[in-house]
Amino acid sequence: MTLPRFIVLKTLCDPTYLGYKHDNGNFNGYAEFTEPTVVSANAKFEVEFAKDGLVHIRSCTNNKYLERIHNLSITERPNEEYWITITADKPEEDRSKESCTLFKPIVEDFVNQNYRFVHVQSGYYLCLWSLDTSELGRGVLANHNHVAANRDDIFKVIDWETLVILPRYVAFKGNNNRFLRLTEVGGQPSLEFSSEDVGGHSVTMKVFYRKDGDIRIKPVCSDRFWRCSQNRIWVDSDETIVNDKDTHFRAFKVDSKTIALLNVGNDKFCKRYITRVTTDILAATDLSITKEAYLRVLEPVLSRTIYNLRYDTENARVYNEKVLVVAQNSATNRTTQANTLDVKLSYSETNTSTWLARFTLDLETKATFQVGVPFIGETGVEISSKYETGIEWGKTKTMTTDMEVTHQVRVPPMTKVTVYLKMTNGTCDVPFVFTQKDSLYNGFFVTTDVLGNTFTGTNYYNIQYDSKEEPLTSEPLTSEPLTSEPPTSGNQNINVYCEII
């Protein structure tokens, strides 16, 4: 059984999710089950597959890997001295090292996706370990080579890519090209696909996430929540009734702009429903996602400003590094004296940049902002002083520049020297957060700090020159003895072009 690429880990005993301490205290970086919701940014992990069914597990927030460390000082008890932290900078596959980051997932319950995890180097099981007298109240222990009697070593694996993360404010459009709005049907507050204007007073809905990823929804113009009763969706639930499953909905992604909503109470999908007495109301009647169940999601936002974007370069990740020969050229000395020659080297340098927000859907709300661009430099990830504009979430911006450099090389007599220009090409992931200010159609302004976003970029860096000498066999010349050949790669015209895909 193969794990999903992106996962969330949940305990069986209560609805908390794996994250890590990030308070710069004594246990900074220690794994702990304290994330409150399945869609918390810190709850997302990437599984990197190794050989023999083994895996490395990396946090998508701080880009660090799970590892097992020794710390007896937490409780000073020998059976509580090895803990899991999310602090390893790189994966380690050497099983003889305590720093090995390999884990073996063991299926406990295939239907419910419950697993145990074993730290490969030690052979010890990961286990939720509650401590009442420590700042690390819900840490992860790896101190025992047998399963736990209380089953605290079993974790539910949730596929992150099945989760739908919606904006706080949304509007839903049905397959009749009308927006869903709050209205009255038979004197009861109901929902109907009848508005032609996304800015209509009763169109904007507010989304509230529950711990398990299900949502509750209410119109902004009302203090009541959606509720399913006899398959009809009414707007009559009091805010204090939070555990009523008839008020819980689960979003399923149809495409990049469309979802379907399942009512948890009756386990049926909501759809645009027509009866003899009502037209285009919302009702939960379908066992599968039909065309009438399609809900196109829009953000009812007049304008949006993004500012205060902060890159977390300390937790940036550099990977896929490759040393490439990007250009080569030769210089020939047919005299009896050593000489220094200029060698021209031409090459094309292509960089890419992608800003990915944590929301699941590719919605159409435009925002104006400008930011510096992270890049891999000689000492790590840096931020350029030049600002980038025209950024679109999820779109890759490609910049290609044709370059030419001149390199001096000492050429011995009767020798041809070929110069190779080498550069490293790498990819970096940089977490970032930003502040978003929205102007809604009702005149309200909403300011939100958006967490869990990632910049991904590729660029060339670390210029190196290498050379190879070849002796010449012909007789020395007394005139025009020194030559430098035209560059053998790249473009002679210096130009820059940009493409967004």
XYZ file of C-alpha atoms in Angstrom:
501
model
C 0.000 0.000 0.000
C 1.541 3.304 -1.134
C 1.102 6.456 0.901
C -0.252 9.584 -0.807
C 2.337 12.163 -1.810
C 0.987 14.800 0.592
C -0.420 13.674 3.912
C -1.858 14.775 7.238
C -1.422 12.539 10.296
C -4.169 12.335 12.919
C -4.328 10.543 16.251
C -7.114 8.036 16.851
C -7.829 9.228 20.388
C -8.874 12.791 19.533
C -9.090 15.144 16.533
C -5.613 16.679 16.637
C -3.081 16.622 13.839
C 0.689 16.361 13.624
C 2.639 19.585 13.493
C 5.703 20.898 15.290
C 6.612 23.422 17.927
C 7.718 26.708 16.402
C 7.899 29.044 19.393
C 11.717 29.226 19.587
C 11.518 27.656 23.047
C 13.279 24.613 24.488
C 11.379 22.224 22.226
C 11.442 24.184 19.001
C 11.065 21.761 16.080
C 9.737 18.865 18.173
C 6.873 16.951 16.572
C 3.585 17.243 18.435
C -0.087 16.535 17.854
C -1.525 19.991 18.473
C -2.639 21.299 15.080
C -6.346 22.126 15.516
C -7.659 21.395 12.012
C -6.799 19.066 9.157
C -6.359 22.079 6.851
C -3.842 23.820 9.140
C -0.801 24.882 7.132
C 1.583 23.200 9.596
C -0.262 19.866 9.290
C 0.818 19.281 5.675
C 3.690 16.852 5.036
C 5.245 15.501 1.847
C 6.180 11.834 1.551
C 9.435 11.240 -0.340
C 9.691 7.631 -1.427
C 12.890 5.611 -0.990
C 13.655 1.955 -1.741
C 11.931 -1.110 -0.282
C 8.739 0.736 0.621
C 10.536 3.131 2.975
C 9.862 6.861 3.097
C 11.204 10.196 4.247
C 8.600 12.605 5.634
C 9.105 16.353 5.173
C 7.146 19.260 6.597
C 5.795 21.513 3.852
C 6.009 24.493 6.213
C 9.593 24.448 7.441
C 10.971 22.033 4.782
C 12.615 19.890 7.474
C 12.495 16.093 7.717
C 11.343 13.921 10.593
C 14.259 12.443 12.527
C 14.846 10.657 15.848
C 16.935 12.441 18.464
C 18.098 11.652 21.988
C 16.964 13.867 24.865
C 16.858 12.289 28.309
C 16.335 15.621 30.061
C 12.624 15.905 29.222
C 11.525 13.354 31.844
C 14.880 11.781 32.856
C 13.315 8.351 32.412
C 15.117 5.812 30.158
C 11.881 4.758 28.472
C 11.218 8.370 27.441
C 14.502 9.541 25.949
C 14.149 9.255 22.145
C 11.848 11.732 20.446
C 10.796 12.667 16.942
C 11.671 16.151 15.766
C 11.108 17.868 12.449
C 14.584 19.330 12.167
C 16.671 17.393 9.613
C 17.832 19.608 6.748
C 18.270 16.754 4.279
C 17.155 13.129 3.978
C 19.627 10.565 5.297
C 19.423 6.991 3.993
C 22.438 5.506 5.788
C 20.784 3.082 8.204
C 23.900 2.878 10.361
C 23.541 6.524 11.396
C 21.240 7.696 14.176
C 20.424 10.658 11.937
C 18.758 8.300 9.433
C 15.434 9.792 8.312
C 13.931 6.618 6.846
C 10.594 5.374 8.168
C 8.637 2.235 7.406
C 4.851 2.667 7.135
C 2.874 -0.411 8.231
C -0.808 -0.686 7.315
C -2.972 -1.367 10.349
C -6.411 -0.757 8.796
C -6.583 -0.424 5.011
C -10.204 0.768 4.892
C -9.687 3.609 7.369
C -6.112 4.333 6.231
C -4.616 3.734 9.670
C -0.855 3.162 9.870
C 1.967 2.543 12.265
C 5.391 4.048 11.518
C 8.752 2.515 12.460
C 12.007 4.470 12.561
C 14.181 2.219 10.393
C 17.597 2.734 12.001
C 16.376 2.015 15.540
C 13.447 -0.289 14.811
C 11.274 1.702 17.237
C 7.629 2.643 16.713
C 6.447 6.242 16.643
C 3.908 6.837 19.393
C 1.882 9.764 20.680
C 3.243 10.447 24.169
C 1.240 12.698 26.463
C 3.045 14.486 29.291
C 1.118 16.603 31.781
C 4.197 18.174 33.339
C 6.088 19.278 30.233
C 5.844 21.975 27.584
C 5.901 19.044 25.165
C 2.466 17.837 26.174
C 1.647 15.792 23.057
C 5.010 14.858 21.599
C 5.996 11.836 19.514
C 8.163 9.205 21.188
C 10.296 6.591 19.386
C 11.516 4.559 22.342
C 9.867 1.128 22.054
C 10.262 -1.777 19.645
C 6.781 -3.183 20.308
C 3.283 -1.914 19.557
C 1.480 0.186 22.154
C -1.304 -1.453 24.146
C -3.308 1.797 24.118
C -3.016 2.074 20.294
C -1.443 5.542 20.525
C 1.062 4.349 17.908
C -1.649 4.151 15.227
C -2.215 7.219 13.064
C -4.824 7.957 10.455
C -3.290 9.055 7.142
C -5.304 11.693 5.288
C -4.577 12.540 1.669
C -4.036 16.312 1.630
C -4.932 16.507 -2.053
C -8.473 15.295 -1.307
C -9.042 18.333 0.913
C -10.667 21.417 -0.561
C -9.508 24.663 1.033
C -11.976 27.429 0.240
C -11.594 31.155 0.834
C -13.455 32.585 3.797
C -15.991 34.371 1.575
C -17.463 32.676 -1.494
C -20.315 32.801 -3.969
C -21.740 29.708 -5.676
C -22.972 29.643 -9.273
C -25.175 26.775 -10.457
C -25.274 25.127 -13.863
C -28.155 27.465 -14.803
C -25.630 30.339 -14.693
C -27.357 31.896 -11.663
C -25.866 32.600 -8.257
C -27.137 30.896 -5.135
C -28.824 33.369 -2.778
C -30.790 33.458 0.448
C -34.517 33.841 -0.133
C -37.837 32.709 1.325
C -39.806 29.745 0.041
C -43.140 29.137 1.726
C -42.178 31.558 4.465
C -39.004 29.593 5.290
C -35.403 30.810 4.748
C -34.153 28.821 1.767
C -31.451 28.870 -0.911
C -32.201 29.428 -4.576
C -30.150 29.733 -7.782
C -31.775 32.934 -8.984
C -29.380 35.881 -8.757
C -27.602 37.271 -11.813
C -25.270 39.485 -9.782
C -22.341 38.201 -7.711
C -22.604 41.418 -5.717
C -26.199 40.771 -4.692
C -26.997 41.396 -1.021
C -27.869 37.760 -0.250
C -25.265 36.031 -2.472
C -22.079 36.192 -0.376
C -21.531 33.157 1.881
C -19.066 32.773 4.750
C -17.234 29.456 5.247
C -16.320 28.039 8.664
C -13.958 25.052 8.858
C -14.389 22.305 11.423
C -11.451 20.332 12.821
C -12.001 17.415 10.429
C -12.134 19.614 7.309
C -15.915 19.659 6.978
C -17.467 23.102 6.716
C -20.443 25.082 7.944
C -21.815 27.843 5.731
C -23.915 30.922 6.412
C -25.010 33.870 4.273
C -23.197 37.031 5.322
C -26.552 38.807 5.539
C -27.895 36.269 8.075
C -26.932 34.922 11.497
C -28.163 31.412 10.618
C -26.318 28.462 9.061
C -27.269 26.062 6.300
C -29.105 22.964 7.531
C -30.436 19.917 5.711
C -33.938 18.786 6.636
C -35.873 16.252 4.542
C -33.229 16.805 1.832
C -33.971 20.548 1.579
C -31.248 23.017 2.563
C -32.648 25.651 4.885
C -30.920 28.604 6.534
C -32.215 28.249 10.074
C -29.495 26.702 12.268
C -28.378 28.562 15.370
C -24.625 29.209 15.611
C -24.382 27.414 18.938
C -25.476 24.078 17.441
C -22.055 23.112 16.084
C -22.277 19.311 16.299
C -25.414 18.855 14.218
C -24.246 16.840 11.187
C -27.152 18.202 9.153
C -25.267 21.530 9.211
C -21.965 19.983 8.107
C -20.889 19.859 4.474
C -17.904 18.261 2.759
C -16.408 19.824 -0.371
C -15.221 17.724 -3.326
C -13.139 19.233 -6.115
C -14.596 18.835 -9.619
C -12.110 21.046 -11.454
C -9.961 24.093 -10.740
C -13.004 26.345 -10.296
C -15.826 23.946 -9.406
C -16.801 21.881 -6.370
C -19.646 19.683 -5.166
C -20.994 19.740 -1.605
C -21.986 16.609 0.294
C -24.290 17.004 3.271
C -22.739 14.926 6.051
C -26.082 14.334 7.746
C -27.827 12.483 4.908
C -24.679 11.566 2.921
C -26.065 13.047 -0.292
C -24.795 15.698 -2.680
C -26.439 19.088 -2.919
C -27.888 19.995 -6.305
C -30.037 22.528 -8.124
C -33.460 20.990 -7.605
C -36.766 21.577 -9.358
C -40.204 20.454 -8.130
C -43.759 21.261 -9.137
C -43.924 24.083 -6.605
C -40.302 25.268 -6.378
C -37.665 26.110 -8.947
C -33.878 25.997 -8.669
C -33.678 25.482 -4.918
C -30.728 23.797 -3.197
C -31.427 20.274 -1.983
C -29.244 17.316 -0.949
C -30.747 14.493 -3.001
C -28.069 12.874 -5.183
C -25.872 9.887 -4.369
C -23.247 11.004 -6.915
C -21.969 14.234 -8.418
C -24.326 15.096 -11.284
C -24.141 18.190 -13.490
C -26.831 19.810 -11.342
C -24.517 19.361 -8.328
C -21.725 21.435 -9.889
C -21.054 24.614 -7.929
C -18.698 27.090 -9.509
C -16.886 29.018 -6.797
C -16.229 32.733 -7.086
C -14.902 35.220 -4.588
C -17.379 38.082 -4.084
C -14.608 40.650 -3.815
C -14.648 44.111 -5.365
C -10.910 44.581 -5.003
C -7.975 42.893 -3.323
C -4.642 44.208 -2.143
C -1.764 41.972 -1.092
C 1.051 43.404 1.009
C 3.548 42.574 3.734
C 4.719 39.424 1.951
C 7.385 37.741 4.087
C 9.671 35.009 2.824
C 10.964 32.489 5.355
C 14.426 32.043 3.853
C 15.681 30.273 7.003
C 13.392 27.367 6.132
C 14.018 27.434 2.383
C 14.896 24.196 0.633
C 17.404 23.756 -2.229
C 17.237 20.557 -4.272
C 17.658 19.081 -7.771
C 21.118 20.635 -7.992
C 22.997 19.762 -11.190
C 26.353 21.027 -12.446
C 26.035 21.720 -16.182
C 28.418 22.821 -18.916
C 26.564 25.821 -20.344
C 29.221 27.001 -22.816
C 32.626 26.101 -24.214
C 35.162 27.675 -26.542
C 38.802 27.194 -27.519
C 41.952 29.298 -27.818
C 44.967 28.187 -29.875
C 48.615 29.260 -29.512
C 50.826 28.147 -32.429
C 53.909 30.044 -31.249
C 56.857 29.035 -29.092
C 55.863 31.483 -26.325
C 53.068 31.130 -23.752
C 50.362 33.784 -24.126
C 47.206 34.968 -22.380
C 44.127 34.953 -24.628
C 40.550 36.170 -24.257
C 37.933 33.453 -24.739
C 34.322 34.491 -25.378
C 31.637 32.224 -23.981
C 27.941 32.588 -24.863
C 25.073 30.842 -23.131
C 21.362 31.132 -22.326
C 20.309 31.422 -18.684
C 16.703 30.427 -17.921
C 15.086 31.119 -14.543
C 11.550 30.224 -13.455
C 9.353 31.589 -10.660
C 6.049 30.277 -9.292
C 4.064 31.681 -6.373
C 1.605 29.084 -5.083
C -1.084 30.084 -2.590
C -2.460 27.392 -0.305
C -6.042 27.560 -1.591
C -7.176 24.534 -3.585
C -9.049 26.268 -6.393
C -7.784 28.541 -9.134
C -10.188 31.425 -8.645
C -10.309 34.549 -10.749
C -9.893 37.308 -8.180
C -7.067 39.578 -9.298
C -4.697 41.241 -6.889
C -2.070 43.899 -7.370
C 1.238 43.478 -5.579
C 4.962 43.502 -6.164
C 7.599 41.423 -4.440
C 11.247 40.554 -4.581
C 12.121 37.206 -6.143
C 13.993 34.519 -4.173
C 16.997 32.953 -5.878
C 19.803 30.558 -5.003
C 22.989 32.521 -4.444
C 26.508 31.607 -3.460
C 25.686 31.366 0.255
C 22.082 30.164 0.148
C 18.665 31.506 -0.779
C 18.551 35.282 -1.141
C 15.890 37.805 -2.160
C 16.524 40.026 -5.165
C 16.351 43.780 -4.676
C 14.445 44.087 -7.945
C 10.674 43.841 -7.556
C 8.521 41.586 -9.724
C 5.035 42.644 -10.853
C 2.263 40.979 -12.830
C 2.298 37.874 -10.629
C -0.494 35.313 -10.950
C -0.945 32.570 -8.380
C 0.055 29.155 -9.666
C 1.426 30.451 -12.971
C 5.059 29.800 -13.837
C 6.967 32.823 -15.058
C 9.964 31.965 -17.243
C 12.758 34.450 -17.915
C 15.491 33.640 -20.446
C 18.553 35.831 -20.857
C 21.246 35.308 -23.488
C 24.622 36.055 -21.924
C 28.186 36.481 -23.133
C 31.265 36.574 -20.923
C 34.969 36.911 -21.652
C 37.415 34.726 -19.766
C 41.192 35.054 -19.900
C 43.189 31.858 -20.166
C 46.936 31.206 -20.173
C 47.776 29.102 -23.249
C 51.155 27.276 -23.380
C 53.134 27.254 -26.657
C 51.857 24.970 -29.417
C 48.712 24.191 -27.456
C 44.954 24.386 -27.867
C 43.049 25.118 -24.655
C 39.304 24.485 -24.456
C 37.514 26.442 -21.731
C 34.316 25.062 -20.194
C 31.894 27.362 -18.403
C 30.074 25.388 -15.707
C 27.133 26.519 -13.625
C 24.889 24.849 -11.081
C 21.180 24.737 -11.796
C 18.940 24.180 -8.795
C 15.414 24.487 -7.471
C 14.392 26.249 -4.281
C 11.175 26.149 -2.265
C 10.633 29.137 0.006
C 7.674 29.336 2.416
C 5.981 32.716 2.630
C 3.042 34.445 4.267
C 1.222 37.567 3.198
C -1.519 39.928 4.288
C -4.619 40.167 2.105
C -7.125 43.032 2.285
C -10.435 42.486 0.500
C -13.188 44.971 -0.231
C -16.526 43.122 -0.241
C -19.680 44.100 -2.109
C -21.451 44.967 1.140
C -18.893 47.684 1.863
C -16.953 45.722 4.476
C -13.168 45.348 4.444
C -11.641 42.046 5.530
C -7.941 41.687 6.374
C -6.409 38.206 6.587
C -2.924 36.810 7.142
C -2.593 33.911 4.694
C -0.217 31.133 5.801
C 1.114 28.007 4.122
C 2.175 29.434 0.746
C 5.224 28.371 -1.263
C 7.482 30.040 -3.806
C 9.261 27.635 -6.161
C 12.024 28.856 -8.430
C 14.902 27.606 -10.544
C 18.045 29.508 -11.462
C 21.727 29.166 -12.358
C 24.481 30.030 -9.887
C 28.028 29.135 -8.814
C 30.007 29.944 -11.984
C 33.102 27.781 -12.487
C 35.675 27.554 -15.269
C 37.428 24.390 -16.309
C 39.924 23.866 -19.110
C 41.525 21.118 -21.144
C 44.854 21.353 -22.982
C 45.618 19.611 -26.276
C 49.130 19.737 -27.831
C 49.465 20.860 -31.444
C 51.568 18.739 -33.770
C 52.233 21.139 -36.667
C 55.214 23.514 -36.897
C 55.077 26.852 -34.999
C 53.937 29.904 -36.990
C 55.650 33.267 -37.008
C 52.587 35.366 -38.019
C 48.980 35.396 -36.758
C 49.891 32.861 -34.124
C 47.042 33.333 -31.675
C 43.376 32.503 -32.302
C 40.200 32.358 -30.291
C 37.294 30.487 -31.870
C 33.683 31.716 -31.969
C 31.566 30.534 -29.053
C 30.158 27.056 -29.620
C 26.964 27.502 -27.642
C 24.450 30.205 -26.892
C 23.245 33.079 -29.028
C 25.401 35.903 -30.263
C 22.553 38.419 -29.782
C 22.068 39.554 -26.180
C 18.358 39.638 -25.382
C 15.880 38.872 -22.663
C 12.385 37.482 -23.015
C 9.725 36.433 -20.562
C 6.923 33.887 -20.747
C 4.143 33.001 -18.299
C 2.523 29.574 -18.596
